[in-house]
């Protein structure tokens, strides 16, 4: 017998906690989110387009040429102007940063986190890389993480067929 959400109600949340839907909504209220075309224009005008997706997603779906790749787990350290681990581009709190994830959820939380450290122009792309790709904007890939050799190994090639 398989348990389902209907049969197993969620535990009562701790007092003061918020669900992810509430956290996401609160983050998005603070952002001036950009559709893919607006994000592309901002990028062409000098905004930093930052791809926070893991390597496996970038390999599977592609990338935006020229975007900065900074995985989510180090984002705040790379953009905080006070931090010794910051990027050279993190020169001040007025830097325009547009965050890109696969579908536009994690990027909203990441952009709000950058706003929390003072980067008031941080925002994200509605629909993420998937929407960017659908809009026909510049993208490269996907590319396999490991390229297969075009030549079969003599051990596994099997007998030649005529």
XYZ file of N, CA, C and O in Angstrom:
648
model
N 0.843 -1.185 0.000
C 0.000 0.000 0.000
C 0.884 1.243 0.000
O 1.768 1.392 0.824
N 0.629 2.126 -0.948
C 1.442 3.329 -1.090
C 0.738 4.504 -0.416
O -0.446 4.744 -0.619
N 1.499 5.236 0.403
C 0.932 6.398 1.093
C 0.837 7.573 0.118
O 1.683 7.759 -0.727
N -0.212 8.341 0.232
C -0.374 9.555 -0.578
C -0.596 10.722 0.348
O -0.859 10.570 1.532
N -0.496 11.917 -0.222
C -0.705 13.130 0.574
C -2.112 13.161 1.162
O -2.333 13.711 2.232
N -3.075 12.539 0.453
C -4.446 12.532 0.957
C -4.570 11.681 2.218
O -5.329 12.006 3.116
N -3.833 10.578 2.268
C -3.919 9.678 3.415
C -3.000 10.093 4.549
O -3.223 9.723 5.688
N -1.943 10.809 4.226
C -0.962 11.229 5.226
C -0.919 12.757 5.261
O -0.186 13.372 4.486
N -1.698 13.357 6.113
C -1.700 14.824 6.153
C -0.317 15.345 6.582
O 0.425 14.686 7.303
N 0.004 16.530 6.095
C 1.271 17.163 6.449
C 1.274 17.487 7.935
O 0.234 17.769 8.529
N 2.437 17.428 8.553
C 2.502 17.788 9.981
C 2.189 19.271 10.161
O 2.339 20.068 9.238
N 1.746 19.613 11.348
C 1.461 21.017 11.651
C 2.773 21.803 11.611
O 3.756 21.391 12.220
N 2.802 22.915 10.866
C 4.042 23.681 10.785
C 4.356 24.372 12.111
O 3.446 24.715 12.875
N 5.629 24.606 12.385
C 6.003 25.318 13.606
C 5.472 26.754 13.583
O 5.355 27.348 12.507
N 5.160 27.314 14.727
C 4.678 28.702 14.774
C 5.696 29.638 14.126
O 6.899 29.500 14.314
N 5.192 30.565 13.321
C 6.043 31.561 12.685
C 6.696 31.116 11.390
O 7.313 31.920 10.703
N 6.568 29.844 11.048
C 7.175 29.380 9.806
C 6.293 29.772 8.624
O 5.106 30.054 8.778
N 6.900 29.801 7.434
C 6.159 30.106 6.208
C 6.414 28.996 5.199
O 7.516 28.475 5.119
N 5.420 28.667 4.426
C 5.582 27.679 3.357
C 6.320 28.297 2.178
O 6.406 29.525 2.041
N 6.837 27.449 1.305
C 7.615 27.933 0.172
C 6.796 28.817 -0.755
O 7.317 29.783 -1.322
N 5.511 28.547 -0.924
C 4.689 29.403 -1.781
C 4.615 30.820 -1.228
O 4.674 31.798 -1.978
N 4.505 30.935 0.077
C 4.463 32.255 0.719
C 5.824 32.957 0.603
O 5.898 34.157 0.343
N 6.898 32.226 0.786
C 8.240 32.796 0.672
C 8.489 33.286 -0.747
O 9.001 34.390 -0.964
N 8.098 32.484 -1.733
C 8.276 32.863 -3.133
C 7.456 34.102 -3.474
O 7.956 35.027 -4.121
N 6.219 34.146 -3.027
C 5.363 35.310 -3.294
C 5.953 36.570 -2.667
O 5.958 37.638 -3.296
N 6.465 36.474 -1.449
C 7.071 37.629 -0.782
C 8.317 38.098 -1.530
O 8.576 39.305 -1.638
N 9.096 37.162 -2.062
C 10.284 37.532 -2.830
C 9.876 38.266 -4.106
O 10.446 39.313 -4.448
N 8.895 37.752 -4.787
C 8.495 38.336 -6.077
C 7.858 39.701 -5.955
O 7.950 40.511 -6.881
N 7.222 39.985 -4.824
C 6.634 41.307 -4.619
C 7.722 42.379 -4.664
O 7.497 43.494 -5.127
N 8.911 42.023 -4.230
C 10.032 42.976 -4.166
C 10.759 43.148 -5.489
O 11.556 44.067 -5.640
N 10.537 42.262 -6.438
C 11.308 42.264 -7.675
C 10.567 42.933 -8.824
O 9.352 42.833 -8.927
N 11.334 43.584 -9.688
C 10.803 44.092 -10.947
C 11.209 43.056 -11.993
O 12.180 43.226 -12.723
N 10.481 41.934 -12.007
C 10.848 40.789 -12.847
C 10.781 41.148 -14.332
O 9.939 41.936 -14.752
N 11.659 40.538 -15.102
C 11.755 40.821 -16.525
C 11.320 39.609 -17.341
O 11.666 38.477 -16.999
N 10.579 39.860 -18.418
C 10.314 38.751 -19.332
C 11.604 38.512 -20.120
O 12.544 39.320 -20.037
N 11.710 37.408 -20.845
C 12.973 37.107 -21.526
C 13.469 38.228 -22.453
O 14.667 38.537 -22.472
N 12.571 38.836 -23.205
C 12.990 39.907 -24.112
C 13.533 41.107 -23.340
O 14.547 41.693 -23.722
N 12.858 41.493 -22.252
C 13.350 42.595 -21.415
C 14.703 42.248 -20.802
O 15.588 43.103 -20.713
N 14.865 40.994 -20.373
C 16.135 40.559 -19.789
C 17.248 40.631 -20.829
O 18.368 41.066 -20.530
N 16.947 40.217 -22.050
C 17.935 40.279 -23.118
C 18.350 41.722 -23.389
O 19.544 42.021 -23.548
N 17.387 42.625 -23.431
C 17.701 44.048 -23.635
C 18.537 44.596 -22.480
O 19.491 45.348 -22.700
N 18.191 44.228 -21.247
C 18.965 44.678 -20.083
C 20.397 44.155 -20.164
O 21.363 44.885 -19.889
N 20.548 42.901 -20.544
C 21.870 42.285 -20.699
C 22.675 43.022 -21.768
O 23.844 43.376 -21.563
N 22.046 43.308 -22.901
C 22.736 44.031 -23.975
C 23.087 45.450 -23.562
O 24.045 46.023 -24.071
N 22.341 46.016 -22.597
C 22.618 47.368 -22.103
C 23.630 47.373 -20.953
O 23.931 48.427 -20.403
N 24.126 46.190 -20.560
C 25.173 46.137 -19.542
C 24.840 45.422 -18.249
O 25.707 45.293 -17.388
N 23.610 44.969 -18.090
C 23.282 44.207 -16.873
C 24.046 42.881 -16.901
O 24.328 42.334 -17.966
N 24.367 42.391 -15.730
C 25.010 41.080 -15.624
C 23.924 40.017 -15.645
O 23.022 40.030 -14.805
N 24.001 39.107 -16.600
C 23.066 37.990 -16.675
C 23.755 36.809 -16.024
O 24.807 36.365 -16.482
N 23.179 36.325 -14.923
C 23.823 35.302 -14.112
C 22.987 34.029 -14.118
O 21.844 34.025 -13.675
N 23.599 32.957 -14.613
C 22.956 31.644 -14.684
C 23.331 30.875 -13.424
O 24.492 30.565 -13.198
N 22.335 30.579 -12.590
C 22.591 29.890 -11.320
C 22.281 28.395 -11.378
O 22.338 27.712 -10.363
N 21.988 27.879 -12.561
C 21.622 26.465 -12.678
C 22.829 25.561 -12.460
O 23.956 25.915 -12.794
N 22.593 24.362 -11.945
C 23.685 23.392 -11.815
C 24.199 22.973 -13.195
O 23.488 23.078 -14.197
N 25.409 22.469 -13.224
C 26.057 22.059 -14.475
C 25.203 21.074 -15.266
O 25.143 21.152 -16.500
N 24.530 20.166 -14.586
C 23.731 19.167 -15.306
C 22.575 19.816 -16.072
O 22.270 19.407 -17.187
N 21.954 20.838 -15.505
C 20.876 21.531 -16.217
C 21.430 22.329 -17.390
O 20.830 22.356 -18.463
N 22.555 22.993 -17.194
C 23.152 23.755 -18.294
C 23.523 22.817 -19.444
O 23.298 23.139 -20.612
N 24.079 21.661 -19.123
C 24.457 20.701 -20.158
C 23.228 20.145 -20.873
O 23.228 19.975 -22.091
N 22.177 19.884 -20.137
C 20.976 19.280 -20.708
C 20.147 20.258 -21.534
O 19.499 19.861 -22.503
N 20.145 21.540 -21.151
C 19.235 22.497 -21.779
C 19.926 23.590 -22.577
O 19.288 24.235 -23.401
N 21.192 23.849 -22.313
C 21.908 24.903 -23.007
C 22.219 26.077 -22.104
O 21.865 26.079 -20.918
N 22.886 27.068 -22.691
C 23.307 28.260 -21.949
C 23.106 29.498 -22.800
O 22.986 29.423 -24.017
N 23.119 30.646 -22.142
C 23.097 31.930 -22.841
C 24.547 32.352 -23.042
O 25.295 32.454 -22.066
N 24.957 32.579 -24.278
C 26.340 32.983 -24.500
C 26.660 34.289 -23.763
O 25.877 35.230 -23.806
N 27.786 34.296 -23.063
C 28.227 35.489 -22.348
C 27.673 35.639 -20.939
O 28.087 36.526 -20.206
N 26.728 34.780 -20.556
C 26.201 34.879 -19.192
C 27.255 34.397 -18.203
O 28.120 33.593 -18.543
N 27.189 34.909 -16.981
C 28.075 34.445 -15.919
C 27.464 33.194 -15.301
O 26.268 33.168 -15.018
N 28.273 32.194 -15.082
C 27.804 30.976 -14.428
C 28.256 31.017 -12.982
O 29.450 30.962 -12.700
N 27.298 31.169 -12.090
C 27.583 31.175 -10.654
C 26.508 30.325 -10.003
O 25.346 30.728 -9.930
N 26.900 29.156 -9.564
C 25.892 28.271 -8.985
C 25.311 28.886 -7.721
O 25.955 29.650 -7.006
N 24.082 28.551 -7.467
C 23.271 29.162 -6.401
C 23.939 29.127 -5.036
O 23.822 30.077 -4.267
N 24.670 28.075 -4.726
C 25.207 27.934 -3.367
C 26.295 28.947 -3.021
O 26.644 29.068 -1.851
N 26.820 29.696 -3.993
C 27.856 30.704 -3.684
C 27.474 32.101 -4.149
O 28.276 33.029 -4.070
N 26.267 32.281 -4.622
C 25.841 33.534 -5.237
C 26.074 34.768 -4.358
O 26.667 35.751 -4.800
N 25.592 34.727 -3.124
C 25.707 35.917 -2.264
C 27.167 36.282 -2.003
O 27.517 37.457 -1.969
N 28.021 35.295 -1.822
C 29.441 35.567 -1.562
C 30.104 36.211 -2.773
O 30.987 37.027 -2.639
N 29.669 35.844 -3.969
C 30.278 36.385 -5.191
C 29.805 37.792 -5.520
O 30.482 38.519 -6.234
N 28.646 38.187 -4.991
C 28.114 39.508 -5.328
C 28.109 40.520 -4.186
O 27.822 41.680 -4.414
N 28.435 40.117 -2.981
C 28.462 41.061 -1.867
C 29.728 41.910 -1.964
O 30.834 41.390 -1.817
N 29.603 43.224 -2.217
C 30.788 44.074 -2.334
C 31.673 44.070 -1.080
O 32.847 44.413 -1.158
N 31.119 43.648 0.065
C 31.897 43.595 1.310
C 32.729 42.332 1.437
O 33.578 42.232 2.328
N 32.475 41.339 0.602
C 33.056 40.013 0.771
C 34.369 39.865 -0.008
O 34.432 40.208 -1.187
N 35.404 39.329 0.649
C 36.662 39.112 -0.072
C 36.539 38.098 -1.221
O 37.371 38.094 -2.120
N 35.506 37.264 -1.231
C 35.319 36.272 -2.292
C 34.461 36.805 -3.446
O 34.064 36.049 -4.325
N 34.214 38.106 -3.459
C 33.351 38.690 -4.490
C 34.017 38.648 -5.866
O 35.234 38.567 -5.991
N 33.162 38.728 -6.885
C 33.622 38.818 -8.269
C 34.131 40.223 -8.560
O 33.684 41.183 -7.914
N 35.000 40.385 -9.533
C 35.444 41.733 -9.911
C 34.280 42.628 -10.344
O 34.344 43.845 -10.202
N 33.198 42.030 -10.867
C 32.026 42.798 -11.298
C 31.205 43.328 -10.126
O 30.366 44.205 -10.302
N 31.422 42.813 -8.927
C 30.641 43.231 -7.750
C 31.288 44.469 -7.145
O 31.803 44.451 -6.042
N 31.237 45.550 -7.902
C 31.948 46.771 -7.512
C 31.172 47.639 -6.531
O 31.769 48.387 -5.763
N 29.855 47.580 -6.588
C 29.052 48.388 -5.671
C 27.639 47.823 -5.611
O 27.351 46.790 -6.198
N 26.773 48.520 -4.933
C 25.406 48.041 -4.700
C 24.436 48.433 -5.813
O 23.278 48.058 -5.772
N 24.923 49.161 -6.810
C 24.080 49.605 -7.910
C 24.211 48.714 -9.145
O 23.647 49.021 -10.183
N 24.942 47.627 -9.042
C 25.130 46.722 -10.181
C 23.786 46.095 -10.555
O 23.062 45.611 -9.699
N 23.494 46.137 -11.846
C 22.273 45.499 -12.341
C 22.565 44.019 -12.556
O 23.434 43.669 -13.348
N 21.851 43.174 -11.829
C 22.040 41.726 -11.913
C 20.703 41.086 -12.254
O 19.702 41.323 -11.577
N 20.713 40.282 -13.321
C 19.514 39.554 -13.744
C 19.825 38.068 -13.581
O 20.731 37.544 -14.211
N 19.071 37.417 -12.711
C 19.306 36.013 -12.390
C 18.458 35.121 -13.289
O 17.282 35.398 -13.529
N 19.081 34.032 -13.748
C 18.428 33.082 -14.631
C 18.551 31.680 -14.042
O 19.650 31.240 -13.696
N 17.421 31.006 -13.873
C 17.420 29.584 -13.503
C 16.661 28.850 -14.602
O 16.409 29.430 -15.663
N 16.291 27.623 -14.400
C 15.653 26.868 -15.474
C 14.229 27.347 -15.761
O 13.854 27.493 -16.915
N 13.425 27.588 -14.721
C 12.020 27.937 -14.955
C 11.548 29.202 -14.253
O 10.375 29.536 -14.309
N 12.425 29.901 -13.544
C 12.046 31.169 -12.947
C 11.536 31.103 -11.524
O 10.875 32.041 -11.069
N 11.833 30.038 -10.797
C 11.428 29.942 -9.398
C 12.622 30.220 -8.484
O 12.607 31.171 -7.692
N 13.648 29.418 -8.602
C 14.843 29.600 -7.774
C 15.459 30.967 -8.011
O 15.982 31.586 -7.084
N 15.371 31.454 -9.238
C 15.948 32.766 -9.548
C 15.264 33.880 -8.767
O 15.915 34.857 -8.382
N 13.971 33.761 -8.511
C 13.275 34.786 -7.722
C 13.807 34.821 -6.294
O 14.052 35.897 -5.736
N 13.995 33.638 -5.713
C 14.546 33.581 -4.348
C 15.977 34.116 -4.322
O 16.362 34.831 -3.394
N 16.760 33.787 -5.348
C 18.146 34.253 -5.409
C 18.220 35.768 -5.582
O 19.032 36.432 -4.932
N 17.393 36.325 -6.442
C 17.391 37.778 -6.649
C 16.988 38.505 -5.368
O 17.570 39.535 -5.014
N 16.000 37.972 -4.653
C 15.598 38.577 -3.376
C 16.742 38.509 -2.370
O 16.958 39.454 -1.601
N 17.500 37.420 -2.364
C 18.651 37.297 -1.466
C 19.707 38.352 -1.802
O 20.327 38.929 -0.896
N 19.913 38.619 -3.089
C 20.860 39.676 -3.470
C 20.340 41.045 -3.038
O 21.120 41.898 -2.604
N 19.038 41.256 -3.141
C 18.481 42.504 -2.631
C 18.702 42.622 -1.121
O 18.976 43.709 -0.614
N 18.619 41.508 -0.417
C 18.849 41.519 1.038
C 20.251 41.984 1.398
O 20.459 42.564 2.459
N 21.242 41.728 0.528
C 22.598 42.194 0.831
C 22.867 43.582 0.263
O 23.968 44.098 0.407
N 21.829 44.180 -0.358
C 21.946 45.567 -0.791
C 21.968 45.810 -2.280
O 22.002 46.952 -2.718
N 21.934 44.772 -3.085
C 21.931 44.949 -4.540
C 20.502 45.222 -4.990
O 19.785 44.327 -5.436
N 20.094 46.478 -4.871
C 18.692 46.860 -5.056
C 18.186 46.665 -6.481
O 16.975 46.618 -6.705
N 19.053 46.513 -7.466
C 18.623 46.322 -8.855
C 18.560 44.853 -9.272
O 18.273 44.546 -10.417
N 18.809 43.946 -8.353
C 18.760 42.514 -8.670
C 17.330 42.101 -9.008
O 16.372 42.532 -8.359
N 17.205 41.273 -10.029
C 15.905 40.750 -10.434
C 16.112 39.419 -11.132
O 17.217 38.889 -11.132
N 15.052 38.892 -11.715
C 15.169 37.611 -12.411
C 14.326 37.588 -13.664
O 13.625 38.549 -13.984
N 14.401 36.453 -14.375
C 13.705 36.272 -15.644
C 12.460 35.413 -15.424
O 12.572 34.276 -14.949
N 11.315 35.956 -15.776
C 10.060 35.214 -15.692
C 10.151 34.012 -16.638
O 10.435 34.174 -17.824
N 9.956 32.822 -16.104
C 9.993 31.609 -16.912
C 11.380 31.030 -17.109
O 11.525 29.962 -17.688
N 12.412 31.743 -16.651
C 13.775 31.239 -16.682
C 14.315 30.932 -18.075
O 13.856 31.471 -19.083
N 15.319 30.055 -18.099
C 15.972 29.697 -19.356
C 14.987 29.040 -20.318
O 15.089 29.233 -21.536
N 14.038 28.283 -19.806
C 13.047 27.646 -20.679
C 12.299 28.707 -21.483
O 12.127 28.568 -22.703
N 11.875 29.788 -20.852
C 11.165 30.865 -21.546
C 12.114 31.619 -22.481
O 11.708 32.056 -23.568
N 13.363 31.801 -22.059
C 14.385 32.445 -22.896
C 14.507 31.669 -24.216
O 14.516 32.250 -25.296
N 14.613 30.355 -24.108
C 14.770 29.484 -25.279
C 13.533 29.563 -26.165
O 13.637 29.687 -27.380
N 12.338 29.498 -25.559
C 11.085 29.569 -26.316
C 10.980 30.900 -27.058
O 10.468 30.959 -28.169
N 11.489 31.973 -26.451
C 11.445 33.299 -27.073
C 12.411 33.410 -28.253
O 12.403 34.413 -28.968
N 13.245 32.396 -28.457
C 14.170 32.420 -29.580
C 15.383 33.306 -29.371
O 16.039 33.700 -30.330
N 15.697 33.585 -28.110
C 16.846 34.439 -27.803
C 18.143 33.628 -27.893
O 18.108 32.393 -27.858
N 19.289 34.295 -28.005
C 20.557 33.567 -28.183
C 20.802 32.521 -27.101
O 20.689 32.809 -25.911
N 21.116 31.316 -27.547
C 21.414 30.210 -26.632
C 22.314 29.225 -27.360
O 22.252 29.093 -28.584
N 23.137 28.568 -26.591
C 24.016 27.521 -27.106
C 23.674 26.211 -26.423
O 23.331 26.197 -25.256
N 23.842 25.110 -27.131
C 23.649 23.804 -26.512
C 22.269 23.276 -26.797
O 21.550 23.807 -27.614
N 21.917 22.216 -26.177
C 22.601 21.545 -25.065
C 23.866 20.808 -25.535
O 24.019 20.525 -26.712
N 24.716 20.538 -24.571
C 25.932 19.782 -24.840
C 26.045 18.665 -23.827
O 25.797 18.870 -22.642
N 26.419 17.481 -24.260
C 26.568 16.377 -23.307
C 27.708 16.645 -22.335
O 28.693 17.287 -22.694
N 27.561 16.183 -21.114
C 28.629 16.336 -20.134
C 29.849 15.534 -20.556
O 30.974 15.947 -20.358
N 29.629 14.362 -21.113
C 30.718 13.497 -21.567
C 30.459 13.164 -23.028
O 29.456 12.548 -23.345
N 31.374 13.557 -23.866
C 31.218 13.264 -25.295
C 31.669 11.831 -25.583
O 32.732 11.425 -25.159
N 30.838 11.120 -26.299
C 31.187 9.758 -26.701
C 32.183 9.832 -27.851
O 32.100 10.719 -28.692
N 33.082 8.916 -27.899
C 34.053 8.836 -28.983
C 33.330 8.487 -30.272
O 32.467 7.619 -30.281
N 33.686 9.161 -31.385
C 33.027 8.818 -32.648
C 33.461 7.456 -33.170
O 32.810 6.879 -34.020
N 34.566 6.936 -32.644
C 35.041 5.622 -33.068
C 34.692 4.591 -32.015
O 34.956 4.782 -30.842
N 34.112 3.493 -32.441
C 33.782 2.424 -31.498
C 35.056 1.721 -31.072
O 36.002 1.584 -31.844
N 35.089 1.283 -29.864
C 36.217 0.516 -29.349
C 36.304 -0.801 -30.099
O 35.280 -1.431 -30.361
N 37.535 -1.243 -30.468
C 37.653 -2.516 -31.177
C 37.081 -3.680 -30.372
O 36.635 -4.662 -30.948
N 37.065 -3.573 -29.068
C 36.562 -4.660 -28.236
C 35.039 -4.742 -28.321
O 34.455 -5.814 -28.326
N 34.370 -3.609 -28.422
C 32.906 -3.603 -28.404
C 32.295 -3.421 -29.782
O 31.087 -3.456 -29.930
N 33.125 -3.215 -30.804
C 32.600 -2.917 -32.128
C 31.881 -4.103 -32.759
O 30.954 -3.933 -33.538
N 32.296 -5.309 -32.428
C 31.658 -6.480 -33.013
C 32.182 -6.738 -34.409
O 32.993 -5.987 -34.943
N 31.714 -7.795 -35.045
C 32.209 -8.138 -36.376
C 31.734 -7.145 -37.424
O 30.659 -6.569 -37.313
N 32.559 -6.955 -38.421
C 32.191 -6.058 -39.524
C 31.079 -6.701 -40.320
O 31.031 -7.920 -40.512
N 30.140 -5.880 -40.787
C 29.016 -6.374 -41.598
C 29.219 -5.935 -43.026
O 29.672 -4.823 -43.288
N 28.837 -6.818 -43.940
C 28.968 -6.475 -45.369
C 27.656 -6.324 -46.018
O 26.688 -6.863 -45.845
